[in-house]
Short mmCIF file of C-alpha atoms in Angstrom, two decimals:
data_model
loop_
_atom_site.label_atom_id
_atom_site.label_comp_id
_atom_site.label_asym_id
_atom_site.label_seq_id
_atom_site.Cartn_x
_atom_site.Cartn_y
_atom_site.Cartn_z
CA UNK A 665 16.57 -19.67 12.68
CA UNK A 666 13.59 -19.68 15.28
CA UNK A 667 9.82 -18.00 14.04
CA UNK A 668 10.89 -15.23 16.50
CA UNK A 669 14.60 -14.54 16.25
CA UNK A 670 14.03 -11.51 13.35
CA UNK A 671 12.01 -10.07 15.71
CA UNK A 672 14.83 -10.30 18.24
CA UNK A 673 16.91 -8.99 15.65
CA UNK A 674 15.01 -5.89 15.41
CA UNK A 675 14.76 -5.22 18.60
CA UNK A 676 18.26 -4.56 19.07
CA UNK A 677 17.82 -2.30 16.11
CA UNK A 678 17.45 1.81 16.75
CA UNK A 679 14.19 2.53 14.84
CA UNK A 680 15.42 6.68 14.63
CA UNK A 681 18.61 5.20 12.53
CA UNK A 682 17.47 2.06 11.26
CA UNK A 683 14.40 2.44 10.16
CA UNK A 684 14.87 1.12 6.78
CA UNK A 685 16.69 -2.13 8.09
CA UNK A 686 13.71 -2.18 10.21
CA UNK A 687 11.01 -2.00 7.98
CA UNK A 688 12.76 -3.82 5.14
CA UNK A 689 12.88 -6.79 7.75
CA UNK A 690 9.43 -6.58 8.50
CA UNK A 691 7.66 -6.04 4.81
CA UNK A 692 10.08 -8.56 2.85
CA UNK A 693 10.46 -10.90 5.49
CA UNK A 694 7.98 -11.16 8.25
CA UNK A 695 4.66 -10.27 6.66
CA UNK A 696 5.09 -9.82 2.89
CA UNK A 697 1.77 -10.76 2.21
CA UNK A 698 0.37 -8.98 4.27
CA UNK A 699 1.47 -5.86 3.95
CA UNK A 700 0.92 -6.09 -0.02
CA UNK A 701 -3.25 -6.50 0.99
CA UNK A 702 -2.58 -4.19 3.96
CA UNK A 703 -1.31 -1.43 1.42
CA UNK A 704 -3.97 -2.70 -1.06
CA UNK A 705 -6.32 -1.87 0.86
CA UNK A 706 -4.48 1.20 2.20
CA UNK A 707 -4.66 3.02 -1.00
CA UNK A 708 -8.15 1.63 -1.42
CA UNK A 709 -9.27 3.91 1.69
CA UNK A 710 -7.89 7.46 -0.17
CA UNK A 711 -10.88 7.00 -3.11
CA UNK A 712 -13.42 7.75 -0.19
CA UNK A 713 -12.05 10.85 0.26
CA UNK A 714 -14.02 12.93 -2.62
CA UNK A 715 -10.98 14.96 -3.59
CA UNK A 716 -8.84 12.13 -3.81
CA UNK A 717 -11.70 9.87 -5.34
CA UNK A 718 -12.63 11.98 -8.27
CA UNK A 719 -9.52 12.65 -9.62
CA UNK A 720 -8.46 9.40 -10.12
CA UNK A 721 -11.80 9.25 -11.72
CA UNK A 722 -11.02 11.81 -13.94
CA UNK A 723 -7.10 10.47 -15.20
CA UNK A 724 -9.20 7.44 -15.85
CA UNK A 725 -5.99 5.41 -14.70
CA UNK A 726 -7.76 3.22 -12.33
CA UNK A 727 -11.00 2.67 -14.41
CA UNK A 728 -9.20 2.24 -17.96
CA UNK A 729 -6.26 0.79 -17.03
CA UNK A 730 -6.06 -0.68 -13.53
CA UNK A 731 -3.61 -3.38 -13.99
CA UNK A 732 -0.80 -0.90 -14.77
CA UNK A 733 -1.50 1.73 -12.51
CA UNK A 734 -1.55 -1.15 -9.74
CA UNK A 735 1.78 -2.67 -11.45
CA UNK A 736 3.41 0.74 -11.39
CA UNK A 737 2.50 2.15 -7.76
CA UNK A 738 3.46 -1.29 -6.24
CA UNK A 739 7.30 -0.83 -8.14
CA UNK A 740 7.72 2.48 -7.42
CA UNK A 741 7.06 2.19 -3.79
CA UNK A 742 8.65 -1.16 -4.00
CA UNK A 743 11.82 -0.10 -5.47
CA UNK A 744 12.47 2.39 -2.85
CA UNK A 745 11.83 -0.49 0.11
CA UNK A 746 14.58 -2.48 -1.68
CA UNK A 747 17.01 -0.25 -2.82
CA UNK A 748 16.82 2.68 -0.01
CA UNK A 749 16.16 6.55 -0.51
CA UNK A 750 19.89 7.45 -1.57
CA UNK A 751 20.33 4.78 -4.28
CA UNK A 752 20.19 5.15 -7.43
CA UNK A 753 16.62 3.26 -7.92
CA UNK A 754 15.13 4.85 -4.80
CA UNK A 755 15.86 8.10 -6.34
CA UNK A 756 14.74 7.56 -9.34
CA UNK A 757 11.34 5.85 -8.05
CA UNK A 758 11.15 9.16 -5.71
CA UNK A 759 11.17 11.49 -8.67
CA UNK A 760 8.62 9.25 -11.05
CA UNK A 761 6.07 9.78 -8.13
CA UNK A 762 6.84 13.41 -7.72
CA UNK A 763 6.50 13.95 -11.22
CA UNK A 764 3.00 12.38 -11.58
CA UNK A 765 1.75 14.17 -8.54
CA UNK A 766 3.05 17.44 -9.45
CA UNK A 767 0.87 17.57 -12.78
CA UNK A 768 -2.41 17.33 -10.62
CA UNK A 769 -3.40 20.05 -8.22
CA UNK A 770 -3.27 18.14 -4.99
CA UNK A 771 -3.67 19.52 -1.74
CA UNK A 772 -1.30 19.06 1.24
CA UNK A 773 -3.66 17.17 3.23
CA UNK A 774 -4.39 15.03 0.70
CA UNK A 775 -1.19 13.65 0.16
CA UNK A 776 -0.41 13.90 3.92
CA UNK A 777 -3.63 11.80 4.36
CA UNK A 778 -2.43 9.09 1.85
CA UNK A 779 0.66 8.62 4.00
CA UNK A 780 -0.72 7.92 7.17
CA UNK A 781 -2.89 5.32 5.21
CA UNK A 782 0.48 3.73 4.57
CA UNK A 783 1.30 3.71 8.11
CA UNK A 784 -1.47 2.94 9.70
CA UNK A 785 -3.61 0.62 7.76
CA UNK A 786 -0.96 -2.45 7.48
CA UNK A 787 -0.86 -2.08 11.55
CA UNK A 788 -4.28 -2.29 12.04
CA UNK A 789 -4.00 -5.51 9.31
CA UNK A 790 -1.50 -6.99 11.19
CA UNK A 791 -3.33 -6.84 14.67
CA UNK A 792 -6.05 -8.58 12.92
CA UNK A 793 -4.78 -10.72 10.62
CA UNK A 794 -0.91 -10.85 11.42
CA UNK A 795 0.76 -14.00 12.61
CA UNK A 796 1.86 -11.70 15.48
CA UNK A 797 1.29 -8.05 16.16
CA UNK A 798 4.14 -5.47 15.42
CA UNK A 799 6.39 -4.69 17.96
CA UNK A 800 7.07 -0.78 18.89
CA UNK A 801 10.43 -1.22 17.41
CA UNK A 802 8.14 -1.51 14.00
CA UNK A 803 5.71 0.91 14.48
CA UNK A 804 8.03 3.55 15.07
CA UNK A 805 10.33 2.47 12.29
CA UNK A 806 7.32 2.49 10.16
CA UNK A 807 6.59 5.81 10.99
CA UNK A 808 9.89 6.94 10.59
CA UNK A 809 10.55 5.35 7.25
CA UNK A 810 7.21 7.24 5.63
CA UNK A 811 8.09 10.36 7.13
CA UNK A 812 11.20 10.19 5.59
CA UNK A 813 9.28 8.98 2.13
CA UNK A 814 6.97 12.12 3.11
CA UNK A 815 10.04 14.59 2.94
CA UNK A 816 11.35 13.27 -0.32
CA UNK A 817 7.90 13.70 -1.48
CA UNK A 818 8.04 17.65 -0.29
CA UNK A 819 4.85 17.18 2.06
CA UNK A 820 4.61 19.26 4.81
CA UNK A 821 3.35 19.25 8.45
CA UNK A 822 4.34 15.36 8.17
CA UNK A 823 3.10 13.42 11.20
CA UNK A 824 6.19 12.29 13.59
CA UNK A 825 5.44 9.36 16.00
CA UNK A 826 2.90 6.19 14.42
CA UNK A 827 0.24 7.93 17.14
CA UNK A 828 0.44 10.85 14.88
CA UNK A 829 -0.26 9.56 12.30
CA UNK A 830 -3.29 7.48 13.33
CA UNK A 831 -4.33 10.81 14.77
CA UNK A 832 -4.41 12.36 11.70
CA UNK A 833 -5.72 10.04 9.85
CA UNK A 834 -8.94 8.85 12.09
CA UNK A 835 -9.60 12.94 11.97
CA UNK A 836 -9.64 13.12 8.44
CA UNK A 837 -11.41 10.42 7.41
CA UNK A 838 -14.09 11.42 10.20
CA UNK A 839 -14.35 15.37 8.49
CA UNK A 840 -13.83 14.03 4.67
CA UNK A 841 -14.80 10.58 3.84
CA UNK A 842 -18.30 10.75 1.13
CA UNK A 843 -20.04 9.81 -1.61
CA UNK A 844 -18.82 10.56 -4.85
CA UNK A 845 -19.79 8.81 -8.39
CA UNK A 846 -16.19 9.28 -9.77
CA UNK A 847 -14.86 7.91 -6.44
CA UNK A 848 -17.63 4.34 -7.04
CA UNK A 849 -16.26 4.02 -10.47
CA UNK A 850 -12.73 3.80 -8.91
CA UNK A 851 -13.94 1.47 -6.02
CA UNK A 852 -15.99 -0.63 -8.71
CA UNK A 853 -13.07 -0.87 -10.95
CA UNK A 854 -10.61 -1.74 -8.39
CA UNK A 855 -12.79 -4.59 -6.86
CA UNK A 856 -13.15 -5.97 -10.68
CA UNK A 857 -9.34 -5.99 -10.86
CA UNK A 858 -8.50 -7.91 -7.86
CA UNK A 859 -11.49 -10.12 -8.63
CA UNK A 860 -9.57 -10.56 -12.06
CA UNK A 861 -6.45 -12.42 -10.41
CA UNK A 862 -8.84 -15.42 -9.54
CA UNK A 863 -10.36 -17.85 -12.10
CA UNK A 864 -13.38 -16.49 -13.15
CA UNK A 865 -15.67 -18.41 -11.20
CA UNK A 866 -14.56 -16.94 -8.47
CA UNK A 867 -15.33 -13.47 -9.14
CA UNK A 868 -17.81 -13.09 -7.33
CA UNK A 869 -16.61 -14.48 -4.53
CA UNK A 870 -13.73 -12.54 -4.51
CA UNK A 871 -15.65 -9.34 -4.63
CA UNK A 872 -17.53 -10.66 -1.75
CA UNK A 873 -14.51 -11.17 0.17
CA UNK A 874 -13.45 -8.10 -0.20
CA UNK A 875 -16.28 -6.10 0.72
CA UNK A 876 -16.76 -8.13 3.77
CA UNK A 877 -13.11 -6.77 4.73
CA UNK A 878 -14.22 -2.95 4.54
CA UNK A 879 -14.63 -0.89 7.77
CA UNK A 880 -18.43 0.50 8.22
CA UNK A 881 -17.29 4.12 7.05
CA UNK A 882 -15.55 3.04 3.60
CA UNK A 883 -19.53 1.01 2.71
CA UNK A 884 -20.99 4.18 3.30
CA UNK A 885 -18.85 6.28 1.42
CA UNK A 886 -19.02 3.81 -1.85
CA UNK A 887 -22.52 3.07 -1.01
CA UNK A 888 -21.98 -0.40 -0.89
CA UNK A 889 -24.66 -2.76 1.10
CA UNK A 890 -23.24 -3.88 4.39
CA UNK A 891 -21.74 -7.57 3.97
CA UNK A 892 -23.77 -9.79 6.01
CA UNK A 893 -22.64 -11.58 8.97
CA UNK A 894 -21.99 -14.90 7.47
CA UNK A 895 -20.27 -13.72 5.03
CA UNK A 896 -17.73 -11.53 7.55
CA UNK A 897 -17.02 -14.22 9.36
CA UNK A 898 -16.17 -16.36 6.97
CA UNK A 899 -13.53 -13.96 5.51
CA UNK A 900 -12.05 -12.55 8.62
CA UNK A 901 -11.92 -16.16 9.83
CA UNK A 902 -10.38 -17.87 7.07
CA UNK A 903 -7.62 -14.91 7.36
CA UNK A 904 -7.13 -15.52 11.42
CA UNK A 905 -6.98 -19.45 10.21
CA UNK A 906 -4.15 -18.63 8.02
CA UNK A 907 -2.22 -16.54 10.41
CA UNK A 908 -1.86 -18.97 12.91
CA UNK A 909 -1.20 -21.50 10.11
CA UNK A 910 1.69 -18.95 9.12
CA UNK A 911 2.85 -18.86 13.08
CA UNK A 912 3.64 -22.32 12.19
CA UNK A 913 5.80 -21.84 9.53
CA UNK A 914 9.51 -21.80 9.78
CA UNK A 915 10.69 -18.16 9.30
CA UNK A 916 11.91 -17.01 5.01
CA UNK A 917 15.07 -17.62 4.54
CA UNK A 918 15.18 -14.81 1.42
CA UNK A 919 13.46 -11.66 1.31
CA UNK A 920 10.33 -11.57 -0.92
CA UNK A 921 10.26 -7.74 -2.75
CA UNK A 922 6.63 -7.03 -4.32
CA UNK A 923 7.95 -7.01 -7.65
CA UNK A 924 8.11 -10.81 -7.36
CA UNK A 925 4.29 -10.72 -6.36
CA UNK A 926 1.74 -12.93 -9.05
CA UNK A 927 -0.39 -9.95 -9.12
CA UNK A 928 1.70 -7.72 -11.10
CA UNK A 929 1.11 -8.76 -14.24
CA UNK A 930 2.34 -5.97 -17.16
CA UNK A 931 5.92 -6.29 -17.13
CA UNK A 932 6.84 -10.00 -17.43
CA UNK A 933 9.78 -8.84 -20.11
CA UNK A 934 11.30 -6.42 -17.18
CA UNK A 935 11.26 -2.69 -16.97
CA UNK A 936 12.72 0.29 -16.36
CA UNK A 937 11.37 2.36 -13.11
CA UNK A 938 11.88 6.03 -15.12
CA UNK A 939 9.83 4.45 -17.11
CA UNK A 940 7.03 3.31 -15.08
CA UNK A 941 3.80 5.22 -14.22
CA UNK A 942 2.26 8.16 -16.49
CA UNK A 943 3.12 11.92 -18.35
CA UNK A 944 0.78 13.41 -17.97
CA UNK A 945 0.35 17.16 -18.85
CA UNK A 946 -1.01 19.22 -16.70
CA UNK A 947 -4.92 19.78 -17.00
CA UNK A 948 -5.24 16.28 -19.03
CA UNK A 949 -5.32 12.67 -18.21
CA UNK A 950 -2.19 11.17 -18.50
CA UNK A 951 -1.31 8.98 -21.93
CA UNK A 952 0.34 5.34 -22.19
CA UNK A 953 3.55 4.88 -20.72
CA UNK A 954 6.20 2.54 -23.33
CA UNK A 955 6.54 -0.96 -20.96
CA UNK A 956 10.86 -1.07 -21.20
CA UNK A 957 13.30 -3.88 -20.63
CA UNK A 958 16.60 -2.68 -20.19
CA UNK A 959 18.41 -2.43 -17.17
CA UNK A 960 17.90 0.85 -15.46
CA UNK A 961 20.44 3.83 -15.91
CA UNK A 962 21.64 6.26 -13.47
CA UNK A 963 19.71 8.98 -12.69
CA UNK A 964 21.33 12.32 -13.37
#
């Protein structure tokens, strides 16, 4: 197999029908790593929305125990890319998330907001950083595959075409984004996390790194001095080195799922996907969620 033929392939795929095929091609075999960063720093974006920023603050899930909320989002998101929407993991993945979200009072347009970050953030990655840019077969499977997540999820007013929901997104970053001190304690905490993957000399290089990746608007919202010039260009470029180093590459022979990614770190005995994530009551916090091994069971 040629560097291009899975494109090929996809374009003589319907992205209205095959949309999963579609984007299952594209995250597990074209750009796995980049889409994990591009949906890193996807969900990144939502804390600079005040709304969004402060209540993480508050379930003190990504300040007091960021390794397994970042273990259990990637799973649950993951398991559904894998398995589909009408399998039995999917569904059960589906329902975890709704569960969680329906103990908080979140607003439509926040949740509609954190959707198009999943859309549109791992494009805008991949025209920048992507061994090649995606194809409008992917976009509008993309679009079509988190719409479809968006339904399951009961969200309303969903965005239909990817220019939707860049639309939507540019707007509501441009009438929300702020400061908020929760919403720097989530940003501070998440930056120490993926600082804690490296060897610890590298901390603070890693933190470095990734500030020098964040847009303008996101440094004012945390606050955060602007990166300096040396330091952006060292980042963006080593990123553009490695994507044409990738270009290079023979094509993956295997699919590579997220749950086989070194950063997730809490489950190395296995797990059970009803019993990732959090319980929490609503009006509190959330408490520990029991790490399982066994293989998962039907949902009813």
């Amino acid at each position: 197999m040629k560097r291009y033929d899975r494109l090929k392939d996809i374009q003589r795929l319907d992205p209205d029908r095959d949309f999963l095929e579609i984007y299952r091609i594209t995250a597990t075999y074209e750009f796995p790593w980049d889409i994990t960063r591009a949906l890193e720093l996807a969900l990144y974006r939502t804390y600079a929305v005040p709304s969004i920023g402060r209540l993480l603050s508050e379930t003190a899930e990504l300040t007091s125990r960021s390794q397994k909320r970042y273990d259990d989002t990637a799973l649950l998101l993951d398991a559904v890319v894998e398995h589909g929407f009408d399998s039995v993991p999917g569904r059960t993945a589906i329902r975890r998330i709704n569960q969680m979200h329906r103990s908080y009072d979140i607003s439509n347009d926040d949740m509609r907001y954190v959707l198009c970050t999943f859309v549109v953030t791992p494009k805008r990655w991949l025209d920048t950083y992507g061994w090649r840019r995606l194809s409008g077969h992917e976009k509008a499977a993309c679009a079509a595959y988190y719409r479809t997540l968006g339904a399951h999820m009961g969200i309303q007013d969903l965005p239909h075409t990817y220019e939707d929901f860049e639309r939507t997104l540019d707007a509501y970053e441009k009438e929300h984004f702020g400061w908020d001190e929760g919403a720097r304690e989530v940003s501070d905490a998440t930056l120490a996390l993926m600082a804690s993957w490296y060897p610890r000399p590298l901390a603070r290089v890693v933190r470095g790194a990734s500030l020098a990746l964040l847009d303008d608007s996101l440094l004012r919202a945390f606050r955060y001095e602007r990166p300096g010039p040396v330091a952006r260009g060292l980042t963006r470029g080593a990123l553009r080195l490695r994507a044409r180093a990738v270009r290079l590459l023979p094509p993956r022979a295997t699919p590579h799922y997220a749950r086989e990614n070194p950063e997730i770190k809490g489950y190395r005995g296995g797990y059970e996907l009803s019993g990732l994530g959090t319980y929490p009551t609503p009006g509190t916090g959330g408490c520990p969620v029991r790490h399982l091994s066994r293989p998962e069971t039907p949902a009813e």
